[in-house]
């Protein structure tokens, strides 16, 4: 028998890049700044108008969206399918954990830079506030199972709980995970627990 918590939205995160200030200047020129295109669901985060190409040993992906604001280190988040097209084997990691991850070439017009690490496949995770965590009876960095409603219902295991009052309640999965489960934007998910 399973028990389920209240539902929350599930967002599908397509490939994207977070850039450091140094790499932003190198790619877009001195004194470059990210140009906000639209706000994202997480407070303070936005999709920028700037885009880059990413090149691996076997291929290139064009028009990869840059997300803002700038970060301390450049990070590229792709799906497993993207990784195969590029010829890379990036690790499955939480955002920000890029130590010894894959490297890649970043290209904007005539400018190219090589980052030695920073390419990851993001682990499925749920952003939430401390109040949400109390209501859902979970703790920061806890791994949970989440059942998502769709035409092909799936349950994700090993979903990381990320708690901060800077967050808004929402689960993030990548395009491969969404496609496998026939999941569309703003589907609903619930944390499920098995009872013995």
PDB file of N, CA and C in Angstrom, residues 16-100:
ATOM      1  N   UNK A  16      20.291  23.611 -21.213  1.00  0.00           N
ATOM      2  CA  UNK A  16      20.565  25.025 -20.978  1.00  0.00           C
ATOM      3  C   UNK A  16      21.943  25.188 -20.353  1.00  0.00           C
ATOM      4  N   UNK A  17      22.367  26.432 -20.222  1.00  0.00           N
ATOM      5  CA  UNK A  17      23.687  26.723 -19.669  1.00  0.00           C
ATOM      6  C   UNK A  17      23.594  27.895 -18.687  1.00  0.00           C
ATOM      7  N   UNK A  18      24.324  27.769 -17.587  1.00  0.00           N
ATOM      8  CA  UNK A  18      24.534  28.876 -16.651  1.00  0.00           C
ATOM      9  C   UNK A  18      25.981  29.320 -16.865  1.00  0.00           C
ATOM     10  N   UNK A  19      26.227  30.601 -16.974  1.00  0.00           N
ATOM     11  CA  UNK A  19      27.592  31.063 -17.253  1.00  0.00           C
ATOM     12  C   UNK A  19      28.164  31.875 -16.100  1.00  0.00           C
ATOM     13  N   UNK A  20      29.486  31.779 -15.975  1.00  0.00           N
ATOM     14  CA  UNK A  20      30.196  32.643 -15.033  1.00  0.00           C
ATOM     15  C   UNK A  20      30.392  34.010 -15.686  1.00  0.00           C
ATOM     16  N   UNK A  21      30.707  35.004 -14.889  1.00  0.00           N
ATOM     17  CA  UNK A  21      30.965  36.350 -15.422  1.00  0.00           C
ATOM     18  C   UNK A  21      32.125  36.317 -16.406  1.00  0.00           C
ATOM     19  N   UNK A  22      33.170  35.595 -16.061  1.00  0.00           N
ATOM     20  CA  UNK A  22      34.353  35.508 -16.925  1.00  0.00           C
ATOM     21  C   UNK A  22      34.010  34.901 -18.281  1.00  0.00           C
ATOM     22  N   UNK A  23      33.257  33.808 -18.269  1.00  0.00           N
ATOM     23  CA  UNK A  23      32.899  33.152 -19.525  1.00  0.00           C
ATOM     24  C   UNK A  23      31.884  33.964 -20.329  1.00  0.00           C
ATOM     25  N   UNK A  24      31.014  34.697 -19.646  1.00  0.00           N
ATOM     26  CA  UNK A  24      30.080  35.594 -20.332  1.00  0.00           C
ATOM     27  C   UNK A  24      30.841  36.641 -21.139  1.00  0.00           C
ATOM     28  N   UNK A  25      31.849  37.255 -20.514  1.00  0.00           N
ATOM     29  CA  UNK A  25      32.653  38.276 -21.212  1.00  0.00           C
ATOM     30  C   UNK A  25      33.439  37.667 -22.370  1.00  0.00           C
ATOM     31  N   UNK A  26      33.960  36.460 -22.152  1.00  0.00           N
ATOM     32  CA  UNK A  26      34.756  35.803 -23.194  1.00  0.00           C
ATOM     33  C   UNK A  26      33.916  35.466 -24.421  1.00  0.00           C
ATOM     34  N   UNK A  27      32.655  35.106 -24.193  1.00  0.00           N
ATOM     35  CA  UNK A  27      31.794  34.697 -25.300  1.00  0.00           C
ATOM     36  C   UNK A  27      31.069  35.866 -25.961  1.00  0.00           C
ATOM     37  N   UNK A  28      30.648  36.845 -25.162  1.00  0.00           N
ATOM     38  CA  UNK A  28      29.797  37.915 -25.686  1.00  0.00           C
ATOM     39  C   UNK A  28      30.466  39.284 -25.697  1.00  0.00           C
ATOM     40  N   UNK A  29      31.715  39.339 -25.253  1.00  0.00           N
ATOM     41  CA  UNK A  29      32.458  40.587 -25.337  1.00  0.00           C
ATOM     42  C   UNK A  29      32.553  41.324 -24.013  1.00  0.00           C
ATOM     43  N   UNK A  30      33.518  42.244 -23.924  1.00  0.00           N
ATOM     44  CA  UNK A  30      33.731  43.024 -22.701  1.00  0.00           C
ATOM     45  C   UNK A  30      32.464  43.769 -22.282  1.00  0.00           C
ATOM     46  N   UNK A  31      32.211  43.769 -20.997  1.00  0.00           N
ATOM     47  CA  UNK A  31      31.059  44.466 -20.416  1.00  0.00           C
ATOM     48  C   UNK A  31      29.710  43.882 -20.827  1.00  0.00           C
ATOM     49  N   UNK A  32      29.721  42.652 -21.358  1.00  0.00           N
ATOM     50  CA  UNK A  32      28.460  42.014 -21.737  1.00  0.00           C
ATOM     51  C   UNK A  32      27.627  41.732 -20.488  1.00  0.00           C
ATOM     52  N   UNK A  33      26.317  41.787 -20.642  1.00  0.00           N
ATOM     53  CA  UNK A  33      25.382  41.447 -19.570  1.00  0.00           C
ATOM     54  C   UNK A  33      24.261  40.608 -20.166  1.00  0.00           C
ATOM     55  N   UNK A  34      23.711  39.712 -19.380  1.00  0.00           N
ATOM     56  CA  UNK A  34      22.616  38.888 -19.862  1.00  0.00           C
ATOM     57  C   UNK A  34      21.360  39.746 -20.046  1.00  0.00           C
ATOM     58  N   UNK A  35      20.657  39.498 -21.151  1.00  0.00           N
ATOM     59  CA  UNK A  35      19.434  40.224 -21.472  1.00  0.00           C
ATOM     60  C   UNK A  35      18.240  39.357 -21.130  1.00  0.00           C
ATOM     61  N   UNK A  36      17.423  39.795 -20.187  1.00  0.00           N
ATOM     62  CA  UNK A  36      16.287  38.993 -19.747  1.00  0.00           C
ATOM     63  C   UNK A  36      15.259  38.846 -20.862  1.00  0.00           C
ATOM     64  N   UNK A  37      14.878  37.594 -21.129  1.00  0.00           N
ATOM     65  CA  UNK A  37      13.823  37.297 -22.095  1.00  0.00           C
ATOM     66  C   UNK A  37      12.504  37.089 -21.349  1.00  0.00           C
ATOM     67  N   UNK A  38      12.500  36.181 -20.381  1.00  0.00           N
ATOM     68  CA  UNK A  38      11.312  35.982 -19.549  1.00  0.00           C
ATOM     69  C   UNK A  38      11.710  35.368 -18.213  1.00  0.00           C
ATOM     70  N   UNK A  39      10.860  35.584 -17.211  1.00  0.00           N
ATOM     71  CA  UNK A  39      11.094  35.052 -15.872  1.00  0.00           C
ATOM     72  C   UNK A  39      10.848  33.543 -15.862  1.00  0.00           C
ATOM     73  N   UNK A  40      11.621  32.834 -15.021  1.00  0.00           N
ATOM     74  CA  UNK A  40      11.385  31.415 -14.804  1.00  0.00           C
ATOM     75  C   UNK A  40      10.564  31.228 -13.527  1.00  0.00           C
ATOM     76  N   UNK A  41      10.145  30.009 -13.277  1.00  0.00           N
ATOM     77  CA  UNK A  41       9.266  29.755 -12.135  1.00  0.00           C
ATOM     78  C   UNK A  41       9.966  29.947 -10.798  1.00  0.00           C
ATOM     79  N   UNK A  42      11.291  29.734 -10.764  1.00  0.00           N
ATOM     80  CA  UNK A  42      12.018  29.927  -9.517  1.00  0.00           C
ATOM     81  C   UNK A  42      12.349  31.414  -9.346  1.00  0.00           C
ATOM     82  N   UNK A  43      12.051  31.977  -8.179  1.00  0.00           N
ATOM     83  CA  UNK A  43      12.256  33.419  -7.964  1.00  0.00           C
ATOM     84  C   UNK A  43      13.677  33.876  -8.290  1.00  0.00           C
ATOM     85  N   UNK A  44      13.779  34.983  -9.040  1.00  0.00           N
ATOM     86  CA  UNK A  44      15.074  35.564  -9.370  1.00  0.00           C
ATOM     87  C   UNK A  44      15.773  34.936 -10.565  1.00  0.00           C
ATOM     88  N   UNK A  45      15.246  33.830 -11.072  1.00  0.00           N
ATOM     89  CA  UNK A  45      15.851  33.147 -12.215  1.00  0.00           C
ATOM     90  C   UNK A  45      15.154  33.581 -13.506  1.00  0.00           C
ATOM     91  N   UNK A  46      15.925  33.662 -14.593  1.00  0.00           N
ATOM     92  CA  UNK A  46      15.318  34.078 -15.859  1.00  0.00           C
ATOM     93  C   UNK A  46      16.002  33.424 -17.048  1.00  0.00           C
ATOM     94  N   UNK A  47      15.253  33.312 -18.126  1.00  0.00           N
ATOM     95  CA  UNK A  47      15.810  32.866 -19.401  1.00  0.00           C
ATOM     96  C   UNK A  47      16.339  34.095 -20.118  1.00  0.00           C
ATOM     97  N   UNK A  48      17.571  34.035 -20.536  1.00  0.00           N
ATOM     98  CA  UNK A  48      18.186  35.156 -21.244  1.00  0.00           C
ATOM     99  C   UNK A  48      17.985  35.010 -22.749  1.00  0.00           C
ATOM    100  N   UNK A  49      18.128  36.125 -23.455  1.00  0.00           N
ATOM    101  CA  UNK A  49      18.033  36.083 -24.914  1.00  0.00           C
ATOM    102  C   UNK A  49      19.285  35.466 -25.530  1.00  0.00           C
ATOM    103  N   UNK A  50      20.388  35.506 -24.770  1.00  0.00           N
ATOM    104  CA  UNK A  50      21.655  34.983 -25.280  1.00  0.00           C
ATOM    105  C   UNK A  50      21.602  33.461 -25.440  1.00  0.00           C
ATOM    106  N   UNK A  51      22.215  32.986 -26.516  1.00  0.00           N
ATOM    107  CA  UNK A  51      22.292  31.547 -26.784  1.00  0.00           C
ATOM    108  C   UNK A  51      23.695  31.204 -27.275  1.00  0.00           C
ATOM    109  N   UNK A  52      24.068  29.958 -27.069  1.00  0.00           N
ATOM    110  CA  UNK A  52      25.381  29.494 -27.510  1.00  0.00           C
ATOM    111  C   UNK A  52      25.232  28.144 -28.198  1.00  0.00           C
ATOM    112  N   UNK A  53      26.293  27.728 -28.868  1.00  0.00           N
ATOM    113  CA  UNK A  53      26.392  26.362 -29.374  1.00  0.00           C
ATOM    114  C   UNK A  53      27.343  25.604 -28.457  1.00  0.00           C
ATOM    115  N   UNK A  54      27.082  24.322 -28.271  1.00  0.00           N
ATOM    116  CA  UNK A  54      27.986  23.488 -27.474  1.00  0.00           C
ATOM    117  C   UNK A  54      28.487  22.354 -28.357  1.00  0.00           C
ATOM    118  N   UNK A  55      29.797  22.139 -28.325  1.00  0.00           N
ATOM    119  CA  UNK A  55      30.418  21.157 -29.228  1.00  0.00           C
ATOM    120  C   UNK A  55      31.182  20.112 -28.440  1.00  0.00           C
ATOM    121  N   UNK A  56      30.837  18.850 -28.689  1.00  0.00           N
ATOM    122  CA  UNK A  56      31.544  17.717 -28.098  1.00  0.00           C
ATOM    123  C   UNK A  56      32.337  16.985 -29.153  1.00  0.00           C
ATOM    124  N   UNK A  57      32.940  15.850 -28.792  1.00  0.00           N
ATOM    125  CA  UNK A  57      33.767  15.090 -29.738  1.00  0.00           C
ATOM    126  C   UNK A  57      33.020  14.591 -30.970  1.00  0.00           C
ATOM    127  N   UNK A  58      31.697  14.375 -30.856  1.00  0.00           N
ATOM    128  CA  UNK A  58      30.949  13.775 -31.969  1.00  0.00           C
ATOM    129  C   UNK A  58      29.907  14.692 -32.606  1.00  0.00           C
ATOM    130  N   UNK A  59      29.651  15.857 -32.012  1.00  0.00           N
ATOM    131  CA  UNK A  59      28.613  16.686 -32.596  1.00  0.00           C
ATOM    132  C   UNK A  59      28.449  18.027 -31.910  1.00  0.00           C
ATOM    133  N   UNK A  60      27.517  18.829 -32.457  1.00  0.00           N
ATOM    134  CA  UNK A  60      27.258  20.180 -31.959  1.00  0.00           C
ATOM    135  C   UNK A  60      25.760  20.349 -31.742  1.00  0.00           C
ATOM    136  N   UNK A  61      25.395  21.041 -30.657  1.00  0.00           N
ATOM    137  CA  UNK A  61      24.006  21.444 -30.428  1.00  0.00           C
ATOM    138  C   UNK A  61      23.965  22.962 -30.461  1.00  0.00           C
ATOM    139  N   UNK A  62      23.091  23.508 -31.310  1.00  0.00           N
ATOM    140  CA  UNK A  62      22.998  24.955 -31.483  1.00  0.00           C
ATOM    141  C   UNK A  62      21.852  25.551 -30.658  1.00  0.00           C
ATOM    142  N   UNK A  63      21.906  26.869 -30.490  1.00  0.00           N
ATOM    143  CA  UNK A  63      20.825  27.621 -29.838  1.00  0.00           C
ATOM    144  C   UNK A  63      20.501  27.118 -28.433  1.00  0.00           C
ATOM    145  N   UNK A  64      21.537  26.846 -27.662  1.00  0.00           N
ATOM    146  CA  UNK A  64      21.337  26.428 -26.275  1.00  0.00           C
ATOM    147  C   UNK A  64      21.113  27.679 -25.428  1.00  0.00           C
ATOM    148  N   UNK A  65      19.997  27.714 -24.748  1.00  0.00           N
ATOM    149  CA  UNK A  65      19.583  28.894 -23.982  1.00  0.00           C
ATOM    150  C   UNK A  65      20.488  29.131 -22.774  1.00  0.00           C
ATOM    151  N   UNK A  66      20.862  30.391 -22.564  1.00  0.00           N
ATOM    152  CA  UNK A  66      21.586  30.795 -21.351  1.00  0.00           C
ATOM    153  C   UNK A  66      20.557  31.232 -20.317  1.00  0.00           C
ATOM    154  N   UNK A  67      20.725  30.758 -19.078  1.00  0.00           N
ATOM    155  CA  UNK A  67      19.848  31.165 -17.987  1.00  0.00           C
ATOM    156  C   UNK A  67      20.595  32.095 -17.049  1.00  0.00           C
ATOM    157  N   UNK A  68      19.882  33.046 -16.480  1.00  0.00           N
ATOM    158  CA  UNK A  68      20.494  33.986 -15.558  1.00  0.00           C
ATOM    159  C   UNK A  68      19.907  33.859 -14.167  1.00  0.00           C
ATOM    160  N   UNK A  69      20.535  34.519 -13.200  1.00  0.00           N
ATOM    161  CA  UNK A  69      21.704  35.399 -13.342  1.00  0.00           C
ATOM    162  C   UNK A  69      23.000  34.607 -13.483  1.00  0.00           C
ATOM    163  N   UNK A  70      24.119  35.320 -13.660  1.00  0.00           N
ATOM    164  CA  UNK A  70      25.413  34.650 -13.791  1.00  0.00           C
ATOM    165  C   UNK A  70      25.728  33.890 -12.509  1.00  0.00           C
ATOM    166  N   UNK A  71      26.556  32.872 -12.634  1.00  0.00           N
ATOM    167  CA  UNK A  71      26.941  32.040 -11.500  1.00  0.00           C
ATOM    168  C   UNK A  71      28.447  32.101 -11.273  1.00  0.00           C
ATOM    169  N   UNK A  72      28.867  31.515 -10.176  1.00  0.00           N
ATOM    170  CA  UNK A  72      30.295  31.485  -9.856  1.00  0.00           C
ATOM    171  C   UNK A  72      31.056  30.626 -10.857  1.00  0.00           C
ATOM    172  N   UNK A  73      30.411  29.576 -11.372  1.00  0.00           N
ATOM    173  CA  UNK A  73      31.062  28.681 -12.334  1.00  0.00           C
ATOM    174  C   UNK A  73      30.075  28.331 -13.445  1.00  0.00           C
ATOM    175  N   UNK A  74      30.606  28.150 -14.643  1.00  0.00           N
ATOM    176  CA  UNK A  74      29.764  27.784 -15.784  1.00  0.00           C
ATOM    177  C   UNK A  74      29.315  26.330 -15.659  1.00  0.00           C
ATOM    178  N   UNK A  75      28.042  26.103 -15.944  1.00  0.00           N
ATOM    179  CA  UNK A  75      27.472  24.753 -15.856  1.00  0.00           C
ATOM    180  C   UNK A  75      26.553  24.530 -17.044  1.00  0.00           C
ATOM    181  N   UNK A  76      26.711  23.391 -17.711  1.00  0.00           N
ATOM    182  CA  UNK A  76      25.879  23.017 -18.849  1.00  0.00           C
ATOM    183  C   UNK A  76      25.048  21.810 -18.447  1.00  0.00           C
ATOM    184  N   UNK A  77      23.720  21.924 -18.561  1.00  0.00           N
ATOM    185  CA  UNK A  77      22.827  20.825 -18.210  1.00  0.00           C
ATOM    186  C   UNK A  77      22.187  20.265 -19.473  1.00  0.00           C
ATOM    187  N   UNK A  78      22.421  18.979 -19.721  1.00  0.00           N
ATOM    188  CA  UNK A  78      21.916  18.323 -20.923  1.00  0.00           C
ATOM    189  C   UNK A  78      21.254  17.001 -20.535  1.00  0.00           C
ATOM    190  N   UNK A  79      20.562  16.414 -21.491  1.00  0.00           N
ATOM    191  CA  UNK A  79      19.951  15.098 -21.276  1.00  0.00           C
ATOM    192  C   UNK A  79      20.924  14.003 -21.719  1.00  0.00           C
ATOM    193  N   UNK A  80      20.587  12.763 -21.403  1.00  0.00           N
ATOM    194  CA  UNK A  80      21.414  11.634 -21.841  1.00  0.00           C
ATOM    195  C   UNK A  80      21.425  11.545 -23.369  1.00  0.00           C
ATOM    196  N   UNK A  81      20.284  11.825 -23.991  1.00  0.00           N
ATOM    197  CA  UNK A  81      20.219  11.819 -25.458  1.00  0.00           C
ATOM    198  C   UNK A  81      21.149  12.873 -26.045  1.00  0.00           C
ATOM    199  N   UNK A  82      21.145  14.084 -25.456  1.00  0.00           N
ATOM    200  CA  UNK A  82      22.069  15.133 -25.897  1.00  0.00           C
ATOM    201  C   UNK A  82      23.513  14.660 -25.761  1.00  0.00           C
ATOM    202  N   UNK A  83      23.810  14.036 -24.638  1.00  0.00           N
ATOM    203  CA  UNK A  83      25.181  13.581 -24.369  1.00  0.00           C
ATOM    204  C   UNK A  83      25.647  12.593 -25.433  1.00  0.00           C
ATOM    205  N   UNK A  84      24.760  11.706 -25.854  1.00  0.00           N
ATOM    206  CA  UNK A  84      25.115  10.735 -26.889  1.00  0.00           C
ATOM    207  C   UNK A  84      25.395  11.430 -28.219  1.00  0.00           C
ATOM    208  N   UNK A  85      24.598  12.452 -28.547  1.00  0.00           N
ATOM    209  CA  UNK A  85      24.821  13.200 -29.791  1.00  0.00           C
ATOM    210  C   UNK A  85      26.161  13.928 -29.765  1.00  0.00           C
ATOM    211  N   UNK A  86      26.527  14.411 -28.573  1.00  0.00           N
ATOM    212  CA  UNK A  86      27.774  15.166 -28.425  1.00  0.00           C
ATOM    213  C   UNK A  86      28.996  14.271 -28.256  1.00  0.00           C
ATOM    214  N   UNK A  87      28.777  13.007 -27.900  1.00  0.00           N
ATOM    215  CA  UNK A  87      29.892  12.101 -27.647  1.00  0.00           C
ATOM    216  C   UNK A  87      30.483  12.279 -26.266  1.00  0.00           C
ATOM    217  N   UNK A  88      29.641  12.628 -25.295  1.00  0.00           N
ATOM    218  CA  UNK A  88      30.093  12.855 -23.920  1.00  0.00           C
ATOM    219  C   UNK A  88      29.458  11.849 -22.969  1.00  0.00           C
ATOM    220  N   UNK A  89      30.085  11.690 -21.794  1.00  0.00           N
ATOM    221  CA  UNK A  89      29.510  10.858 -20.734  1.00  0.00           C
ATOM    222  C   UNK A  89      29.477  11.663 -19.431  1.00  0.00           C
ATOM    223  N   UNK A  90      28.626  12.694 -19.371  1.00  0.00           N
ATOM    224  CA  UNK A  90      28.558  13.512 -18.163  1.00  0.00           C
ATOM    225  C   UNK A  90      27.923  12.742 -17.010  1.00  0.00           C
ATOM    226  N   UNK A  91      28.291  13.081 -15.789  1.00  0.00           N
ATOM    227  CA  UNK A  91      27.717  12.392 -14.633  1.00  0.00           C
ATOM    228  C   UNK A  91      26.321  12.912 -14.301  1.00  0.00           C
ATOM    229  N   UNK A  92      25.557  12.083 -13.588  1.00  0.00           N
ATOM    230  CA  UNK A  92      24.262  12.489 -13.049  1.00  0.00           C
ATOM    231  C   UNK A  92      24.539  13.186 -11.725  1.00  0.00           C
ATOM    232  N   UNK A  93      24.225  14.477 -11.656  1.00  0.00           N
ATOM    233  CA  UNK A  93      24.596  15.276 -10.485  1.00  0.00           C
ATOM    234  C   UNK A  93      23.497  16.260 -10.112  1.00  0.00           C
ATOM    235  N   UNK A  94      23.576  16.747  -8.871  1.00  0.00           N
ATOM    236  CA  UNK A  94      22.776  17.890  -8.469  1.00  0.00           C
ATOM    237  C   UNK A  94      23.393  19.138  -9.086  1.00  0.00           C
ATOM    238  N   UNK A  95      22.565  20.114  -9.380  1.00  0.00           N
ATOM    239  CA  UNK A  95      23.060  21.376  -9.907  1.00  0.00           C
ATOM    240  C   UNK A  95      24.077  21.978  -8.947  1.00  0.00           C
ATOM    241  N   UNK A  96      25.187  22.460  -9.511  1.00  0.00           N
ATOM    242  CA  UNK A  96      26.254  23.051  -8.703  1.00  0.00           C
ATOM    243  C   UNK A  96      27.373  22.093  -8.389  1.00  0.00           C
ATOM    244  N   UNK A  97      27.116  20.789  -8.509  1.00  0.00           N
ATOM    245  CA  UNK A  97      28.143  19.783  -8.227  1.00  0.00           C
ATOM    246  C   UNK A  97      28.829  19.414  -9.544  1.00  0.00           C
ATOM    247  N   UNK A  98      29.828  20.195  -9.910  1.00  0.00           N
ATOM    248  CA  UNK A  98      30.462  19.997 -11.224  1.00  0.00           C
ATOM    249  C   UNK A  98      31.891  19.481 -11.136  1.00  0.00           C
ATOM    250  N   UNK A  99      32.387  19.220  -9.930  1.00  0.00           N
ATOM    251  CA  UNK A  99      33.768  18.745  -9.761  1.00  0.00           C
ATOM    252  C   UNK A  99      33.982  17.470 -10.574  1.00  0.00           C
ATOM    253  N   UNK A 100      35.021  17.484 -11.421  1.00  0.00           N
ATOM    254  CA  UNK A 100      35.401  16.326 -12.243  1.00  0.00           C
ATOM    255  C   UNK A 100      34.279  15.872 -13.189  1.00  0.00           C
TER     256      UNK A 100
END
